[in-house]
mmCIF file of C-alpha atoms in Angstrom:
data_model
loop_
_atom_site.group_PDB
_atom_site.id
_atom_site.type_symbol
_atom_site.label_atom_id
_atom_site.label_comp_id
_atom_site.label_asym_id
_atom_site.label_seq_id
_atom_site.Cartn_x
_atom_site.Cartn_y
_atom_site.Cartn_z
ATOM 1 C CA MET A 1208 0.368 -24.849 -34.784
ATOM 2 C CA THR A 1209 -1.537 -23.880 -31.852
ATOM 3 C CA ALA A 1210 -2.579 -20.503 -31.256
ATOM 4 C CA PRO A 1211 -1.157 -18.913 -28.130
ATOM 5 C CA GLU A 1212 -3.158 -18.027 -24.662
ATOM 6 C CA THR A 1213 -4.304 -14.463 -25.039
ATOM 7 C CA GLY A 1214 -1.670 -11.964 -24.100
ATOM 8 C CA ARG A 1215 1.619 -14.071 -24.467
ATOM 9 C CA GLY A 1216 4.734 -12.117 -25.508
ATOM 10 C CA ILE A 1217 2.878 -8.959 -24.519
ATOM 11 C CA GLY A 1218 3.647 -7.695 -21.004
ATOM 12 C CA SER A 1219 1.946 -5.341 -18.902
ATOM 13 C CA ALA A 1220 2.548 -1.730 -18.567
ATOM 14 C CA GLU A 1221 4.108 -2.025 -15.324
ATOM 15 C CA ARG A 1222 6.539 -5.001 -16.521
ATOM 16 C CA ALA A 1223 7.508 -2.856 -19.742
ATOM 17 C CA ALA A 1224 8.237 0.040 -17.152
ATOM 18 C CA GLU A 1225 10.283 -2.084 -15.113
ATOM 19 C CA ILE A 1226 12.259 -3.646 -18.023
ATOM 20 C CA THR A 1227 12.915 -0.264 -19.554
ATOM 21 C CA THR A 1228 14.431 1.066 -16.081
ATOM 22 C CA THR A 1229 16.682 -2.018 -16.162
ATOM 23 C CA PHE A 1230 18.069 -1.581 -19.468
ATOM 24 C CA VAL A 1231 18.419 2.605 -19.340
ATOM 25 C CA GLY A 1232 22.105 3.209 -18.634
ATOM 26 C CA LEU A 1233 23.700 0.098 -20.183
ATOM 27 C CA PRO A 1234 26.780 0.907 -22.093
ATOM 28 C CA ARG A 1235 26.132 1.344 -25.745
ATOM 29 C CA ASP A 1236 28.880 -0.856 -27.412
ATOM 30 C CA SER A 1237 27.041 -3.913 -28.654
ATOM 31 C CA PHE A 1238 24.395 -4.062 -31.536
ATOM 32 C CA ARG A 1239 21.669 -6.584 -31.001
ATOM 33 C CA ILE A 1240 19.965 -8.174 -33.867
ATOM 34 C CA LEU A 1241 16.833 -9.804 -33.311
ATOM 35 C CA HIS A 1242 14.820 -12.303 -35.760
ATOM 36 C CA VAL A 1243 11.475 -13.064 -35.613
ATOM 37 C CA SER A 1244 8.897 -15.484 -36.593
ATOM 38 C CA THR A 1245 6.054 -17.378 -35.241
ATOM 39 C CA GLY A 1246 7.148 -20.405 -33.464
ATOM 40 C CA ASN A 1247 10.967 -19.750 -33.350
ATOM 41 C CA VAL A 1248 11.466 -23.249 -34.349
ATOM 42 C CA CYS A 1249 12.242 -22.644 -38.373
ATOM 43 C CA ARG A 1250 12.433 -19.296 -39.818
ATOM 44 C CA SER A 1251 14.073 -17.484 -37.154
ATOM 45 C CA PRO A 1252 16.426 -20.139 -36.072
ATOM 46 C CA ILE A 1253 17.427 -20.419 -39.649
ATOM 47 C CA THR A 1254 18.027 -16.638 -39.904
ATOM 48 C CA GLU A 1255 19.484 -16.135 -36.530
ATOM 49 C CA ARG A 1256 22.157 -18.993 -37.203
ATOM 50 C CA LEU A 1257 22.820 -18.218 -40.766
ATOM 51 C CA THR A 1258 23.212 -14.387 -39.721
ATOM 52 C CA ARG A 1259 26.069 -15.645 -37.040
ATOM 53 C CA HIS A 1260 27.685 -17.901 -39.395
ATOM 54 C CA PHE A 1261 28.137 -15.574 -42.563
ATOM 55 C CA VAL A 1262 29.329 -12.524 -40.165
ATOM 56 C CA LYS A 1263 31.937 -15.375 -38.843
ATOM 57 C CA GLU A 1264 32.847 -15.833 -42.384
ATOM 58 C CA ARG A 1265 33.500 -12.178 -43.025
ATOM 59 C CA LEU A 1266 34.866 -11.391 -40.054
ATOM 60 C CA GLY A 1267 36.799 -14.246 -38.803
ATOM 61 C CA VAL A 1268 34.620 -14.287 -35.695
ATOM 62 C CA LEU A 1269 30.967 -13.144 -34.319
ATOM 63 C CA GLY A 1270 32.365 -10.261 -32.154
ATOM 64 C CA GLY A 1271 32.564 -6.295 -32.810
ATOM 65 C CA GLY A 1272 29.817 -5.956 -30.405
ATOM 66 C CA LEU A 1273 27.198 -7.798 -32.604
ATOM 67 C CA ILE A 1274 24.709 -10.032 -30.854
ATOM 68 C CA VAL A 1275 22.363 -12.207 -32.944
ATOM 69 C CA GLU A 1276 19.313 -13.762 -31.298
ATOM 70 C CA SER A 1277 15.772 -14.879 -32.519
ATOM 71 C CA ALA A 1278 12.290 -15.402 -30.702
ATOM 72 C CA GLY A 1279 8.897 -16.022 -31.974
ATOM 73 C CA THR A 1280 5.456 -14.343 -31.674
ATOM 74 C CA TRP A 1281 3.741 -17.637 -30.548
ATOM 75 C CA GLY A 1282 7.181 -19.219 -29.451
ATOM 76 C CA HIS A 1283 7.656 -22.679 -28.280
ATOM 77 C CA GLU A 1284 9.805 -21.875 -25.249
ATOM 78 C CA GLY A 1285 12.239 -24.300 -24.586
ATOM 79 C CA ALA A 1286 11.594 -26.197 -27.865
ATOM 80 C CA PRO A 1287 14.223 -27.673 -30.100
ATOM 81 C CA MET A 1288 14.743 -26.293 -33.899
ATOM 82 C CA GLU A 1289 12.878 -28.341 -36.266
ATOM 83 C CA SER A 1290 15.055 -31.062 -37.851
ATOM 84 C CA ASN A 1291 14.570 -29.787 -41.369
ATOM 85 C CA ALA A 1292 15.931 -26.686 -40.176
ATOM 86 C CA GLU A 1293 18.780 -28.082 -38.780
ATOM 87 C CA THR A 1294 19.521 -29.807 -42.095
ATOM 88 C CA VAL A 1295 19.198 -26.567 -44.037
ATOM 89 C CA LEU A 1296 21.980 -25.008 -41.714
ATOM 90 C CA ALA A 1297 24.235 -27.855 -42.197
ATOM 91 C CA ASP A 1298 23.889 -27.435 -45.904
ATOM 92 C CA PHE A 1299 25.472 -23.860 -45.540
ATOM 93 C CA GLY A 1300 27.959 -24.929 -43.016
ATOM 94 C CA ALA A 1301 26.116 -23.214 -40.057
ATOM 95 C CA ASP A 1302 26.014 -24.357 -36.657
ATOM 96 C CA ALA A 1303 22.529 -25.436 -34.973
ATOM 97 C CA ALA A 1304 23.688 -26.702 -31.742
ATOM 98 C CA GLY A 1305 22.377 -25.811 -28.460
ATOM 99 C CA PHE A 1306 19.251 -23.980 -29.830
ATOM 100 C CA THR A 1307 16.102 -23.442 -27.952
ATOM 101 C CA GLY A 1308 12.985 -21.786 -29.074
ATOM 102 C CA ARG A 1309 11.904 -18.504 -27.048
ATOM 103 C CA GLU A 1310 8.605 -16.688 -26.836
ATOM 104 C CA LEU A 1311 8.901 -13.115 -27.933
ATOM 105 C CA LEU A 1312 8.729 -10.673 -24.712
ATOM 106 C CA ASP A 1313 9.025 -7.053 -24.055
ATOM 107 C CA GLU A 1314 12.721 -7.290 -23.056
ATOM 108 C CA HIS A 1315 13.743 -8.650 -26.402
ATOM 109 C CA VAL A 1316 12.431 -5.950 -28.117
ATOM 110 C CA ILE A 1317 13.500 -3.280 -25.899
ATOM 111 C CA ARG A 1318 16.983 -4.588 -26.193
ATOM 112 C CA ALA A 1319 17.143 -4.886 -30.036
ATOM 113 C CA ASP A 1320 18.663 -2.510 -32.064
ATOM 114 C CA LEU A 1321 17.384 -4.173 -35.226
ATOM 115 C CA VAL A 1322 14.586 -6.549 -35.251
ATOM 116 C CA LEU A 1323 14.018 -8.645 -38.770
ATOM 117 C CA THR A 1324 10.698 -10.509 -38.924
ATOM 118 C CA ALA A 1325 9.792 -13.179 -41.387
ATOM 119 C CA THR A 1326 6.474 -11.422 -42.495
ATOM 120 C CA ARG A 1327 4.830 -8.216 -42.402
ATOM 121 C CA ASP A 1328 2.368 -9.458 -39.957
ATOM 122 C CA HIS A 1329 5.267 -10.488 -37.529
ATOM 123 C CA ARG A 1330 6.722 -6.806 -38.141
ATOM 124 C CA ALA A 1331 3.162 -5.601 -37.179
ATOM 125 C CA GLN A 1332 3.204 -7.636 -33.684
ATOM 126 C CA VAL A 1333 6.379 -6.353 -32.548
ATOM 127 C CA ILE A 1334 5.439 -2.581 -33.646
ATOM 128 C CA SER A 1335 2.302 -3.001 -31.676
ATOM 129 C CA MET A 1336 4.338 -3.990 -28.473
ATOM 130 C CA GLY A 1337 5.488 -0.319 -28.415
ATOM 131 C CA HIS A 1338 8.750 0.513 -26.765
ATOM 132 C CA SER A 1339 9.331 2.709 -30.091
ATOM 133 C CA ALA A 1340 10.247 -0.164 -32.260
ATOM 134 C CA GLY A 1341 8.755 1.268 -35.518
ATOM 135 C CA LEU A 1342 12.016 2.606 -36.905
ATOM 136 C CA ARG A 1343 13.948 -0.154 -35.990
ATOM 137 C CA THR A 1344 11.626 -3.126 -37.155
ATOM 138 C CA PHE A 1345 11.363 -4.414 -40.415
ATOM 139 C CA THR A 1346 10.706 -7.492 -42.523
ATOM 140 C CA LEU A 1347 14.096 -9.324 -43.533
ATOM 141 C CA LYS A 1348 13.129 -8.631 -47.182
ATOM 142 C CA GLU A 1349 12.126 -5.245 -46.762
ATOM 143 C CA PHE A 1350 15.526 -4.743 -45.045
ATOM 144 C CA THR A 1351 17.400 -6.325 -47.725
ATOM 145 C CA ARG A 1352 15.642 -3.935 -50.541
ATOM 146 C CA LEU A 1353 16.569 -0.793 -48.226
ATOM 147 C CA VAL A 1354 20.090 -2.000 -47.744
ATOM 148 C CA ASN A 1355 20.576 -2.340 -51.385
ATOM 149 C CA ALA A 1356 19.719 1.188 -52.173
ATOM 150 C CA ILE A 1357 22.442 2.439 -49.613
ATOM 151 C CA ASP A 1358 25.782 3.895 -50.644
ATOM 152 C CA PRO A 1359 28.186 1.978 -48.476
ATOM 153 C CA ALA A 1360 30.433 4.742 -48.928
ATOM 154 C CA THR A 1361 27.899 6.740 -46.704
ATOM 155 C CA LEU A 1362 28.633 4.359 -43.818
ATOM 156 C CA PRO A 1363 31.142 4.209 -41.087
ATOM 157 C CA THR A 1364 34.044 2.286 -41.915
ATOM 158 C CA LEU A 1365 35.092 -0.906 -39.919
ATOM 159 C CA GLU A 1366 37.586 1.318 -38.161
ATOM 160 C CA ASP A 1367 34.866 2.882 -36.673
ATOM 161 C CA GLY A 1368 33.593 -0.314 -35.452
ATOM 162 C CA VAL A 1369 30.790 -2.493 -36.580
ATOM 163 C CA VAL A 1370 28.277 -1.089 -34.022
ATOM 164 C CA ALA A 1371 28.569 2.496 -35.244
ATOM 165 C CA ARG A 1372 28.223 0.986 -38.978
ATOM 166 C CA ALA A 1373 25.250 -0.927 -37.793
ATOM 167 C CA ARG A 1374 23.364 1.948 -36.233
ATOM 168 C CA ALA A 1375 24.069 4.129 -39.212
ATOM 169 C CA LEU A 1376 22.650 1.368 -41.595
ATOM 170 C CA VAL A 1377 19.516 1.259 -39.353
ATOM 171 C CA ARG A 1378 18.928 4.906 -39.511
ATOM 172 C CA ALA A 1379 19.496 5.095 -43.218
ATOM 173 C CA ALA A 1380 17.160 2.139 -44.027
ATOM 174 C CA ALA A 1381 14.547 3.731 -41.788
ATOM 175 C CA ALA A 1382 14.849 6.982 -43.616
ATOM 176 C CA LEU A 1383 14.374 5.054 -47.094
ATOM 177 C CA ARG A 1384 11.380 3.203 -45.910
ATOM 178 C CA GLY A 1385 8.439 5.319 -47.629
ATOM 179 C CA TRP A 1386 10.456 5.879 -50.673
ATOM 180 C CA LEU A 1387 10.976 2.177 -51.831
ATOM 181 C CA LEU A 1388 7.757 0.242 -51.528
ATOM 182 C CA ALA A 1389 7.583 -3.467 -52.235
ATOM 183 C CA PRO A 1390 6.764 -4.096 -55.626
ATOM 184 C CA THR A 1391 4.181 -6.994 -54.584
ATOM 185 C CA VAL A 1392 2.222 -7.763 -51.436
ATOM 186 C CA GLU A 1393 4.291 -10.984 -51.099
ATOM 187 C CA ALA A 1394 7.845 -9.551 -51.819
ATOM 188 C CA ASP A 1395 8.473 -8.854 -48.404
ATOM 189 C CA GLU A 1396 7.139 -12.143 -46.799
ATOM 190 C CA VAL A 1397 9.116 -15.582 -45.865
ATOM 191 C CA TYR A 1398 6.574 -18.297 -45.741
ATOM 192 C CA ASP A 1399 6.356 -20.872 -43.145
ATOM 193 C CA PRO A 1400 7.739 -24.138 -43.885
ATOM 194 C CA TYR A 1401 6.500 -25.708 -40.676
ATOM 195 C CA GLY A 1402 5.498 -29.364 -41.149
ATOM 196 C CA ALA A 1403 6.560 -29.149 -45.045
ATOM 197 C CA PRO A 1404 8.974 -31.715 -46.524
ATOM 198 C CA LEU A 1405 12.758 -30.819 -46.603
ATOM 199 C CA PRO A 1406 12.773 -29.545 -50.191
ATOM 200 C CA PHE A 1407 10.561 -26.686 -49.206
ATOM 201 C CA PHE A 1408 12.795 -25.773 -46.052
ATOM 202 C CA ARG A 1409 15.532 -25.949 -48.403
ATOM 203 C CA SER A 1410 13.866 -23.223 -50.715
ATOM 204 C CA VAL A 1411 12.818 -21.163 -47.607
ATOM 205 C CA GLY A 1412 16.809 -21.751 -46.552
ATOM 206 C CA ASP A 1413 17.746 -20.305 -50.077
ATOM 207 C CA GLU A 1414 15.286 -17.360 -49.872
ATOM 208 C CA ILE A 1415 17.104 -16.270 -46.492
ATOM 209 C CA HIS A 1416 20.265 -16.814 -47.609
ATOM 210 C CA GLN A 1417 20.124 -14.439 -50.623
ATOM 211 C CA ALA A 1418 17.945 -11.914 -48.509
ATOM 212 C CA LEU A 1419 20.669 -12.036 -45.824
ATOM 213 C CA ASP A 1420 23.804 -11.757 -47.896
ATOM 214 C CA PRO A 1421 23.643 -8.091 -48.777
ATOM 215 C CA VAL A 1422 22.481 -7.274 -45.356
ATOM 216 C CA VAL A 1423 25.680 -8.916 -43.535
ATOM 217 C CA THR A 1424 27.976 -7.155 -46.476
ATOM 218 C CA ALA A 1425 26.468 -3.936 -45.305
ATOM 219 C CA LEU A 1426 26.964 -4.657 -41.740
ATOM 220 C CA THR A 1427 30.390 -5.814 -41.909
ATOM 221 C CA GLY A 1428 31.611 -3.929 -44.883
ATOM 222 C CA VAL A 1429 33.167 -7.235 -46.267
ATOM 223 C CA ALA A 1430 31.534 -8.929 -49.307
ATOM 224 C CA ALA A 1431 31.141 -12.617 -49.299
ATOM 225 C CA ARG A 1432 33.655 -15.003 -50.840
ATOM 226 C CA MET A 1433 33.205 -16.021 -54.153
#
């Protein structure tokens, strides 16, 4: 993949201030999940569309205020998803239609209530953009590890709404971060399948599926169908 031009994805201080002002005062009746990888054509599209698919399986619809999207730190703006990524989604019965790649911008981070990245490097890049992103930005596998340690009984029920439950989940995970460290450096990474054959894409899809399952269960309060 080709490196980006200097400064792509990180706006000026003036632009960030403008965006922040734009979103101040918006109703807090939604919860936006942002998945981040490098090109936004492999890992984060798979993660975005699988999240949508699994939430629909649990709740019957992607609603209740949940919004799921993705972007790339070196995002291929307007590019289609890699064909092998589309095949992986089809394996899970998920919909790849209508996807186009996006470059990660300040406004994406500002609007996100939860940012889940493919790697620790992506996490660091998101946090470096500012916007108080540190407490709501995790690698996907890191968030899964933290979620698995949270007692579901301590979270709001679905009667309180998915948004309230999701916000409480992020707060609880952030509080645990310093206590539950990764067993190895590689444990929190989802490696890039860009340019790899389909079997490697499928192995990455399985990794993402395994990491997403407990996260979606925690978000919705509904376990996957056996």
